[in-house]
């Protein structure tokens, strides 16, 4: 029973950074922009958050500054991809490589110094109910925030005018431009939002998930978040499902190692990456699903013309 | 009223295409100097350590060539794929698998000297990289799976596989439990071009590859078809070129080049398999490919420049106590500015009165 609880809670915690980063990228891609720099923005967020927490600021401040740092990194991408109309693939990769270098540099003084992590909530009475308490009421606040963000983003995208404008711009920037919307501005705002969310995902890694700083500690989580967006068919609720799936695979392989299952640990560690490929294959073979869902202008630069 | 508008240059001249990476390099150096200044280093002296000092000795030049070899080789392959819009981000993994395949046969042969061990290793290294790259190619062609994500995920898988091998079955029994294989026999290694220097005979493979890549890109119908697949896929379809061919070729060429580079690292400066074969050459080569504007000649110069920065970073670490990741930041900035400079290649700012 304890093990089942540990696996379920571990899954929810492991899914949290993925939910943040993937929800951000989902909004970015809905506006027609493909930012491959999530991994870099998460690293910048992680090192910033760690640095501020290390300097004694409360976790909430550290997380907010990490969001700002992620958005600033996204701004670099925006200037290249939106204003200068550079190839979005190349600009995103540049951001990932730059973010890896910058975060390693900024973090080299931190070493493996521990810090006060974000701690679990403790709700009187509720948290102490057996089974239900640990399953529902004993997470750190970020886990709840991530889950709460899913309906919020869904509502913003599908039930508000702002969401409609973002989606129209993703489908047909020409039409949106023709009715008078500022395509580039909206895409900038979406890109900044995506950067802030990736920064928050990175902050979660450095403040709660493994409360320490290690260079390249995201270990591909930014790319898995990108895969989640495709898996979700660009829909928020399916992002959550996908994130739980990957959180679950990650936690299961950790427990399998703990059980001493006779498979080399490296091969077990490869499981989440192999699972990502597998899931992508399953989703992508259904071309109609992808065609129906993916923003038609994704990755194509828009130039307002004369 | 006057305002600035953008006009697309339909046929950017050769001069501006060649000038833009040079301009980007200069701007990177300026931005880098500012960065040094704010970090409390004296900019001019630091620039000298980065860009001049490595070139003032034969040993320094040999070290620049040593690092440039894998970068150029991988970037040549990647550039051919990028031209066809095939986004292979998996060179790091393909390099690792190339090293594993070549290293495996070197370890199996052990102390016996057949005289053609190295030749077999070259073939296996390239085939290993191609095999690893064929996974994303197959998945893309058959299931329409995004090759960026598949190649990237396979990087992690390849590194974990290497880690498993050197910690487990391939570990040197006399290696004091260090995660490394036995040293290769001398017949399974490239010999240095000059005694006492680390740059090896594999440099001739790189030169050969550059010539072949140049021929493919500029002189062959194949290169033309691949370029069409990248620039105007629909036009290609009407002309009867299949997209699938570009995907397969783009990934196989990139994978083969990366596998060869991994093999040359294992059979060159390393002489054995270690938990990491490359300090991220597979990723840095992406910068090199763009710095070279995806053209083989440009890639050669780009590889030399990026290698110079990497070596400069090492001297800066040694002599100025700078952190080694600074050269990574430098490389990232370089790619930003290269992409930004492209704007002036493809667009013209015009002041219009109306």
XYZ file of C-alpha atoms in Angstrom:
660
model
C 0.000 0.000 0.000
C 2.765 2.384 1.007
C 4.531 1.588 -2.235
C 1.428 2.300 -4.309
C 1.044 5.621 -2.544
C 4.714 6.417 -3.124
C 4.366 5.639 -6.833
C 1.237 7.745 -7.254
C 2.634 10.737 -5.364
C 5.976 10.386 -7.176
C 4.130 10.411 -10.494
C 2.291 13.615 -9.660
C 5.494 15.299 -8.500
C 7.474 14.124 -11.539
C 4.722 15.396 -13.830
C 4.723 18.901 -12.354
C 7.733 20.447 -14.164
C 6.550 18.820 -17.385
C 3.065 20.319 -16.994
C 4.472 23.822 -16.490
C 6.827 23.678 -19.471
C 4.408 21.877 -21.786
C 1.469 24.189 -21.017
C 3.677 27.180 -21.818
C 4.843 25.677 -25.090
C 1.269 24.712 -25.940
C 0.201 28.361 -25.840
C 3.298 29.364 -27.851
C 2.578 26.773 -30.515
C -1.112 27.662 -30.574
C 0.009 31.125 -31.704
C 1.975 29.515 -34.535
C 5.440 29.754 -33.030
C 7.675 26.719 -32.502
C 10.229 27.370 -29.756
C 12.720 24.515 -29.441
C 14.479 26.379 -26.641
C 12.419 24.939 -23.741
C 15.363 22.955 -22.391
C 17.517 26.089 -22.338
C 14.818 28.222 -20.702
C 14.201 25.542 -18.058
C 17.911 25.456 -17.252
C 18.060 29.224 -16.958
C 14.975 29.122 -14.719
C 16.472 26.364 -12.599
C 19.792 28.104 -12.026
C 18.103 31.439 -11.290
C 15.707 29.901 -8.807
C 18.502 28.011 -7.114
C 20.658 31.117 -6.949
C 17.947 33.200 -5.280
C 16.954 30.465 -2.869
C 20.624 29.908 -2.080
C 20.988 33.619 -1.325
C 18.227 33.262 1.242
C 15.181 34.536 -0.627
C 11.934 32.670 0.012
C 10.995 30.062 -2.626
C 8.140 32.155 -3.972
C 10.527 34.997 -4.831
C 12.976 32.517 -6.343
C 10.236 31.017 -8.494
C 8.983 34.412 -9.673
C 12.484 35.546 -10.624
C 12.969 32.256 -12.467
C 9.823 32.996 -14.480
C 11.196 36.421 -15.313
C 14.509 34.868 -16.357
C 12.722 32.325 -18.545
C 10.716 35.089 -20.196
C 13.869 37.124 -20.799
C 15.470 34.127 -22.488
C 12.329 33.716 -24.581
C 12.622 37.364 -25.576
C 15.987 36.594 -27.201
C 14.274 33.885 -29.205
C 11.437 36.267 -30.042
C 13.741 38.922 -31.427
C 15.424 36.352 -33.660
C 12.397 34.384 -34.764
C 9.666 37.036 -34.799
C 11.355 40.343 -35.569
C 14.320 39.112 -37.606
C 12.346 36.186 -39.060
C 15.167 33.723 -38.498
C 14.510 30.038 -38.945
C 12.550 29.064 -35.824
C 14.166 25.647 -35.538
C 17.641 27.164 -35.558
C 16.717 30.021 -33.201
C 15.219 27.595 -30.675
C 18.243 25.315 -30.823
C 20.463 28.364 -30.336
C 18.495 29.200 -27.194
C 18.876 25.664 -25.854
C 22.647 25.632 -26.446
C 23.056 29.137 -25.046
C 20.901 28.357 -22.011
C 22.947 25.249 -21.236
C 26.171 27.268 -21.362
C 24.824 30.254 -19.467
C 23.274 28.189 -16.676
C 26.451 26.138 -16.247
C 28.426 29.350 -15.995
C 26.046 31.067 -13.571
C 25.772 27.966 -11.416
C 29.436 27.077 -11.111
C 29.734 28.684 -7.697
C 26.743 26.823 -6.295
C 28.194 23.345 -6.363
C 25.878 20.885 -4.722
C 24.985 23.268 -1.902
C 21.691 22.282 -0.343
C 18.940 24.779 0.248
C 15.616 24.943 1.972
C 13.313 23.335 -0.526
C 9.670 24.070 -1.067
C 7.958 21.956 1.504
C 4.732 20.003 1.469
C 1.580 21.647 2.673
C 0.059 20.438 5.845
C -3.669 20.962 6.013
C -4.987 20.376 9.510
C -7.082 17.239 9.691
C -7.125 16.544 5.898
C -3.398 15.840 5.537
C -3.514 13.336 8.361
C -6.301 11.124 6.987
C -4.721 7.755 6.240
C -4.195 6.991 2.506
C -6.328 9.902 1.317
C -4.105 12.392 3.168
C -0.823 11.495 1.505
C -2.539 10.893 -1.850
C -4.329 14.229 -2.017
C -3.305 16.687 0.667
C 0.416 16.457 1.243
C 2.067 17.841 -1.870
C 4.041 21.027 -2.169
C 1.950 23.979 -3.429
C 3.486 23.902 -6.924
C 1.871 20.523 -7.633
C -1.555 22.026 -6.992
C -0.718 25.139 -8.992
C 0.295 23.032 -11.997
C -2.948 21.069 -11.912
C -5.017 24.224 -11.407
C -3.342 25.854 -14.395
C -4.710 23.238 -16.774
C -8.381 24.303 -16.632
C -7.268 27.941 -16.465
C -5.259 27.656 -19.690
C -8.066 25.664 -21.289
C -10.565 28.359 -20.351
C -8.275 31.133 -21.573
C -7.708 29.414 -24.923
C -11.230 28.202 -25.647
C -13.596 30.475 -23.768
C -12.088 33.958 -24.013
C -11.614 36.344 -26.884
C -7.891 36.467 -26.177
C -7.690 32.707 -26.630
C -9.614 32.903 -29.870
C -7.226 35.548 -31.198
C -4.211 33.402 -30.270
C -5.702 30.384 -32.017
C -6.683 32.332 -35.127
C -3.179 33.703 -35.379
C -1.832 30.176 -35.117
C -4.109 28.957 -37.882
C -3.980 31.891 -40.261
C -1.872 34.902 -39.348
C -2.843 36.531 -42.656
C -6.528 36.559 -41.749
C -5.833 37.826 -38.245
C -3.660 40.566 -39.676
C -6.328 41.480 -42.183
C -8.950 42.004 -39.468
C -6.512 44.242 -37.654
C -4.787 42.104 -35.033
C -1.125 42.659 -34.363
C 0.190 39.169 -35.143
C 3.769 39.834 -34.099
C 2.738 41.386 -30.776
C 0.476 38.476 -29.849
C 3.177 36.012 -30.826
C 5.680 37.888 -28.677
C 3.335 37.752 -25.675
C 2.707 34.040 -26.180
C 6.447 33.411 -26.502
C 7.166 35.331 -23.291
C 4.448 33.390 -21.494
C 5.998 30.138 -22.707
C 9.390 31.290 -21.434
C 7.990 32.168 -18.020
C 6.326 28.764 -17.732
C 9.509 26.940 -18.787
C 11.372 29.020 -16.195
C 8.821 27.956 -13.581
C 9.261 24.312 -14.598
C 13.010 24.707 -14.166
C 12.474 26.426 -10.819
C 10.416 23.463 -9.660
C 13.280 21.118 -10.503
C 15.801 23.184 -8.543
C 13.564 24.080 -5.588
C 11.469 20.992 -4.986
C 12.157 18.025 -7.259
C 15.880 17.673 -6.572
C 16.641 20.670 -4.377
C 20.163 21.196 -5.654
C 21.879 22.546 -8.728
C 23.638 20.280 -11.223
C 24.614 21.479 -14.725
C 22.152 20.206 -17.341
C 19.924 18.895 -14.575
C 16.853 19.033 -16.824
C 18.206 15.931 -18.610
C 15.911 16.303 -21.590
C 12.762 17.301 -19.677
C 12.351 20.338 -21.935
C 12.331 18.073 -24.958
C 9.921 15.661 -23.310
C 7.639 18.655 -22.675
C 7.826 19.410 -26.402
C 6.839 15.822 -27.133
C 3.943 16.168 -24.676
C 2.557 19.085 -26.670
C 2.404 16.911 -29.777
C 1.023 14.007 -27.739
C -1.698 16.268 -26.388
C -2.848 17.340 -29.818
C -2.357 20.893 -28.511
C -5.063 20.410 -25.845
C -4.418 21.300 -22.184
C -6.192 18.366 -20.515
C -4.291 15.850 -22.550
C -1.051 17.532 -21.486
C -1.900 16.473 -17.957
C -2.523 12.879 -19.014
C 0.755 12.796 -20.910
C 2.695 14.324 -18.034
C 1.290 11.724 -15.624
C 2.249 8.988 -18.042
C 5.854 10.203 -18.194
C 6.004 10.962 -14.489
C 4.770 7.415 -13.928
C 7.351 5.807 -16.219
C 10.129 7.801 -14.532
C 8.998 6.853 -11.035
C 8.449 3.202 -11.934
C 11.958 2.818 -13.282
C 13.356 4.399 -10.110
C 11.405 1.968 -7.963
C 12.407 -0.928 -10.198
C 16.035 -0.004 -9.492
C 15.244 0.122 -5.784
C 13.740 -3.358 -5.944
C 16.980 -4.662 -7.359
C 15.281 -5.925 -10.509
C 18.022 -7.588 -12.463
C 18.236 -5.087 -15.291
C 21.178 -2.657 -15.482
C 20.232 0.736 -14.078
C 21.321 2.543 -17.248
C 18.872 0.565 -19.348
C 16.072 1.354 -16.901
C 17.028 5.035 -17.000
C 16.617 4.951 -20.776
C 12.948 3.975 -20.350
C 11.426 7.493 -20.252
C 13.237 8.418 -23.468
C 12.208 5.214 -25.207
C 8.655 5.699 -23.943
C 8.651 9.213 -25.437
C 9.615 7.820 -28.839
C 7.012 5.089 -28.547
C 4.227 7.507 -27.666
C 5.249 9.854 -30.485
C 5.041 6.998 -32.960
C 1.585 6.016 -31.754
C 0.321 9.593 -32.015
C 2.028 10.487 -35.278
C 0.894 7.472 -37.245
C -2.583 8.940 -37.021
C -2.053 11.695 -39.568
C -5.647 12.845 -39.441
C -5.427 13.471 -35.687
C -2.349 15.631 -36.213
C -3.752 17.478 -39.204
C -6.971 18.226 -37.373
C -5.212 19.595 -34.336
C -1.967 21.205 -35.214
C -1.813 24.985 -35.724
C -1.518 25.437 -39.484
C 1.054 28.236 -39.386
C 3.304 26.481 -36.840
C 6.952 27.346 -37.392
C 6.330 29.639 -40.358
C 7.567 33.208 -40.010
C 5.023 35.940 -40.602
C 5.891 39.175 -42.316
C 3.105 41.780 -42.235
C 4.079 43.094 -45.658
C 3.388 46.545 -47.004
C 4.987 60.224 -44.762
C 8.193 58.253 -44.611
C 8.529 54.874 -43.087
C 10.857 51.913 -43.029
C 9.732 48.848 -44.879
C 11.231 45.478 -45.539
C 11.936 44.195 -48.944
C 12.876 40.630 -49.621
C 16.089 40.078 -51.539
C 15.231 37.355 -53.991
C 18.814 36.695 -55.001
C 21.235 37.623 -52.212
C 24.697 38.102 -53.680
C 27.554 35.747 -52.904
C 29.413 38.590 -51.200
C 26.674 39.311 -48.688
C 26.169 35.608 -48.001
C 29.859 35.244 -47.177
C 30.069 38.528 -45.278
C 27.188 37.890 -42.905
C 28.909 35.143 -40.836
C 32.045 37.291 -40.685
C 30.009 40.231 -39.446
C 28.322 37.943 -36.918
C 31.726 36.796 -35.673
C 32.892 40.368 -35.215
C 29.731 41.290 -33.318
C 30.162 38.198 -31.142
C 33.702 39.294 -30.341
C 32.432 42.755 -29.395
C 29.653 41.341 -27.229
C 32.143 38.890 -25.736
C 34.511 41.723 -24.847
C 31.680 43.503 -23.087
C 30.941 40.288 -21.216
C 34.614 39.926 -20.187
C 34.645 43.520 -19.050
C 31.606 43.069 -16.831
C 33.070 39.882 -15.393
C 36.110 41.897 -14.373
C 38.601 40.714 -16.993
C 40.615 43.003 -19.169
C 38.899 42.619 -22.585
C 41.833 42.935 -24.992
C 44.116 40.612 -23.059
C 41.322 38.091 -22.700
C 40.562 38.203 -26.412
C 44.234 37.547 -27.086
C 44.130 34.450 -24.867
C 40.980 33.279 -26.665
C 41.777 33.983 -30.290
C 45.502 34.591 -30.776
C 47.431 32.539 -28.238
C 46.167 29.137 -29.424
C 47.586 29.938 -32.863
C 51.048 31.022 -31.765
C 52.529 27.533 -31.412
C 52.516 24.419 -33.583
C 51.108 22.507 -30.632
C 48.300 25.041 -30.278
C 47.441 24.782 -33.973
C 47.471 21.009 -33.743
C 45.019 21.218 -30.832
C 42.731 23.526 -32.820
C 42.794 21.053 -35.716
C 42.170 18.174 -33.319
C 38.897 19.661 -32.089
C 37.960 21.030 -35.507
C 38.067 17.537 -37.069
C 34.967 16.056 -35.390
C 33.121 19.381 -35.558
C 33.688 19.807 -39.300
C 32.978 16.165 -40.084
C 29.682 16.131 -38.176
C 28.600 19.567 -39.414
C 29.229 18.590 -43.048
C 26.781 15.733 -42.630
C 24.234 17.741 -40.661
C 24.309 20.612 -43.145
C 23.286 18.315 -45.989
C 20.273 17.247 -43.935
C 19.407 20.776 -42.772
C 19.409 21.914 -46.399
C 16.662 19.392 -47.055
C 14.782 20.460 -43.882
C 15.740 17.235 -42.146
C 16.416 18.235 -38.540
C 18.868 15.748 -37.150
C 19.686 16.869 -33.592
C 20.993 13.415 -32.775
C 24.613 13.652 -33.895
C 25.774 13.241 -30.292
C 24.063 9.864 -30.065
C 25.111 8.780 -33.544
C 28.699 9.690 -32.649
C 28.440 7.622 -29.471
C 27.083 4.582 -31.304
C 29.831 4.924 -33.937
C 32.414 4.870 -31.172
C 30.734 1.870 -29.518
C 30.665 -0.145 -32.757
C 34.252 0.660 -33.667
C 35.441 0.229 -30.085
C 33.648 -3.090 -29.753
C 35.521 -4.597 -32.682
C 38.822 -3.115 -31.476
C 38.316 -4.754 -28.078
C 37.257 -8.042 -29.669
C 40.366 -8.174 -31.846
C 42.501 -7.185 -28.873
C 46.216 -7.667 -29.271
C 46.133 -9.357 -32.686
C 47.432 -7.201 -35.516
C 45.680 -7.983 -38.796
C 46.819 -4.835 -40.489
C 43.312 -3.761 -41.401
C 41.709 -3.389 -37.972
C 41.496 0.363 -38.354
C 39.812 0.030 -41.737
C 37.129 -2.229 -40.266
C 36.655 0.261 -37.443
C 36.132 3.122 -39.893
C 33.459 1.119 -41.705
C 31.756 -0.010 -38.492
C 31.868 3.478 -37.002
C 30.099 4.965 -40.006
C 27.643 2.068 -40.219
C 26.865 2.358 -36.510
C 26.047 6.044 -36.818
C 23.940 5.346 -39.889
C 22.078 2.541 -38.145
C 21.271 4.810 -35.194
C 20.100 7.543 -37.571
C 18.017 5.082 -39.534
C 15.665 4.723 -36.542
C 14.362 8.324 -36.805
C 14.440 8.056 -40.617
C 12.291 4.927 -40.582
C 9.887 6.349 -37.988
C 9.594 9.603 -39.937
C 8.948 7.945 -43.287
C 6.694 5.190 -41.980
C 4.840 6.897 -39.124
C 5.445 10.610 -39.758
C 7.195 10.892 -36.380
C 8.991 14.159 -35.632
C 12.686 13.522 -36.249
C 13.870 16.306 -33.934
C 12.402 14.632 -30.891
C 13.332 11.088 -31.880
C 16.962 11.952 -32.667
C 17.219 13.887 -29.412
C 15.725 11.130 -27.250
C 18.101 8.652 -28.881
C 21.056 10.791 -27.736
C 20.169 10.032 -24.143
C 19.610 6.370 -24.936
C 22.994 6.082 -26.692
C 24.828 7.749 -23.807
C 23.152 5.422 -21.305
C 24.064 2.427 -23.462
C 27.703 3.516 -23.520
C 27.605 4.087 -19.778
C 26.210 0.564 -19.292
C 28.937 -0.975 -21.468
C 31.883 0.759 -19.819
C 30.527 0.191 -16.314
C 29.563 -3.389 -17.065
C 30.498 -5.941 -19.690
C 33.218 -3.962 -21.463
C 34.972 -2.630 -18.389
C 38.717 -3.180 -18.346
C 39.280 -6.065 -15.893
C 42.659 -4.548 -14.994
C 41.387 -0.991 -14.830
C 41.095 -0.640 -11.032
C 37.301 -0.547 -11.396
C 37.355 2.709 -13.351
C 34.471 2.890 -15.844
C 36.589 2.501 -18.959
C 37.547 -0.187 -21.430
C 41.034 -1.531 -22.023
C 43.270 0.616 -24.219
C 43.064 -0.201 -27.908
C 45.981 -1.942 -29.592
C 48.112 0.440 -31.654
C 46.882 -1.180 -34.876
C 43.364 -0.083 -33.850
C 44.339 3.552 -33.581
C 45.107 6.418 -35.934
C 48.730 7.462 -35.727
C 49.575 11.116 -35.132
C 50.301 13.204 -38.204
C 53.459 14.470 -36.506
C 55.093 12.693 -33.595
C 54.367 14.443 -30.315
C 51.110 16.018 -31.451
C 47.608 14.778 -30.852
C 46.038 15.496 -34.253
C 45.850 12.184 -36.107
C 45.577 10.783 -39.614
C 41.792 11.013 -39.311
C 42.191 14.609 -40.494
C 42.552 13.205 -44.032
C 39.139 11.577 -43.697
C 37.727 14.991 -42.766
C 39.377 16.653 -45.758
C 38.048 13.901 -48.010
C 34.577 14.284 -46.525
C 34.634 18.039 -47.140
C 35.456 17.467 -50.808
C 32.735 14.843 -51.161
C 30.193 17.078 -49.409
C 31.128 19.987 -51.648
C 30.644 17.788 -54.710
C 27.281 16.521 -53.487
C 25.995 19.968 -52.610
C 27.187 21.985 -55.570
C 27.841 19.544 -58.356
C 25.312 16.745 -58.167
C 21.712 16.227 -59.120
C 21.243 14.597 -55.722
C 22.250 17.807 -53.958
C 19.825 19.723 -56.132
C 16.984 17.347 -55.302
C 17.750 17.640 -51.590
C 17.803 21.434 -51.809
C 14.428 21.404 -53.552
C 13.040 19.083 -50.883
C 14.057 21.720 -48.335
C 13.101 24.890 -50.133
C 10.065 23.977 -52.147
C 8.814 20.522 -51.191
C 5.706 20.824 -53.356
C 7.723 21.722 -56.416
C 9.819 18.654 -55.735
C 6.726 16.496 -55.516
C 5.484 17.734 -58.888
C 8.887 17.047 -60.397
C 8.660 13.518 -59.059
C 11.275 13.669 -56.281
C 10.135 11.825 -53.254
C 10.370 13.542 -49.897
C 11.230 10.205 -48.300
C 14.461 10.035 -50.215
C 15.592 13.345 -48.742
C 14.684 12.166 -45.230
C 16.594 8.909 -45.583
C 19.632 10.487 -47.205
C 19.704 13.469 -44.862
C 19.681 11.298 -41.774
C 21.979 8.568 -43.105
C 24.617 11.044 -44.266
C 24.455 12.943 -40.971
C 24.526 9.724 -38.955
C 27.387 8.244 -40.948
C 29.496 11.378 -40.568
C 28.788 11.548 -36.828
C 29.540 7.840 -36.373
C 32.830 8.298 -38.183
C 33.665 11.242 -35.935
C 32.924 9.161 -32.842
C 35.089 6.338 -34.138
C 37.927 8.797 -34.810
C 37.688 10.148 -31.250
C 37.821 6.659 -29.744
C 40.637 5.544 -32.059
C 42.402 8.898 -31.792
C 42.858 11.084 -28.726
C 41.018 8.680 -26.378
C 42.380 5.273 -27.428
C 39.622 3.532 -25.445
C 35.940 3.903 -24.605
C 35.039 6.165 -21.691
C 31.608 7.110 -20.260
C 31.650 10.192 -22.484
C 33.229 10.148 -25.905
C 32.600 13.746 -26.844
C 32.264 17.025 -24.954
C 29.099 17.779 -26.893
C 30.556 17.827 -30.415
C 27.231 16.613 -31.775
C 25.478 19.717 -30.464
C 28.274 22.178 -31.177
C 28.354 20.937 -34.767
C 24.853 22.389 -35.200
C 26.369 25.826 -34.529
C 29.172 25.048 -36.978
C 26.711 24.052 -39.690
C 24.810 27.324 -39.402
C 27.966 29.391 -39.024
C 29.079 27.861 -42.329
C 25.714 28.789 -43.842
C 25.159 25.069 -44.501
C 27.829 25.184 -47.205
C 30.762 22.717 -47.058
C 33.440 25.381 -47.481
C 31.766 27.581 -44.875
C 31.503 24.601 -42.536
C 35.264 24.033 -42.684
C 35.936 27.632 -41.660
C 33.132 27.546 -39.108
C 34.567 24.399 -37.531
C 38.007 25.962 -37.273
C 36.586 29.087 -35.640
C 34.445 27.225 -33.112
C 37.361 24.942 -32.290
C 39.531 27.996 -31.791
C 36.984 29.371 -29.323
C 36.858 26.038 -27.487
C 40.653 25.922 -27.226
C 40.745 29.578 -26.259
C 38.274 28.785 -23.509
C 40.626 26.120 -22.204
C 43.600 28.491 -22.150
C 41.435 31.147 -20.517
C 40.550 28.600 -17.875
C 44.194 27.705 -17.365
C 45.725 31.175 -17.410
C 42.906 33.460 -16.293
C 40.907 31.101 -14.133
C 37.781 31.592 -16.242
C 35.120 28.950 -16.081
C 35.176 26.517 -19.008
C 31.492 27.087 -19.767
C 32.335 30.585 -21.024
C 33.310 29.193 -24.412
C 29.913 27.474 -24.554
C 28.251 30.852 -23.956
C 30.464 32.305 -26.667
C 29.364 29.617 -29.104
C 25.713 30.191 -28.229
C 26.083 33.937 -28.807
C 27.804 33.256 -32.109
C 24.828 31.238 -33.321
C 22.426 33.986 -32.207
C 24.322 36.606 -34.154
C 24.736 34.373 -37.213
C 20.978 33.889 -37.330
C 20.382 37.595 -36.745
C 22.804 38.518 -39.530
C 20.833 36.325 -41.912
C 18.113 38.929 -41.702
C 20.291 41.355 -43.632
C 21.038 38.686 -46.205
C 17.424 37.984 -46.983
C 15.840 41.369 -46.379
C 16.622 44.914 -47.308
C 15.503 47.833 -45.137
C 14.037 50.541 -47.302
C 12.940 54.063 -46.496
C 9.749 54.637 -48.404
C 8.066 57.967 -48.966
C 4.434 58.015 -49.820
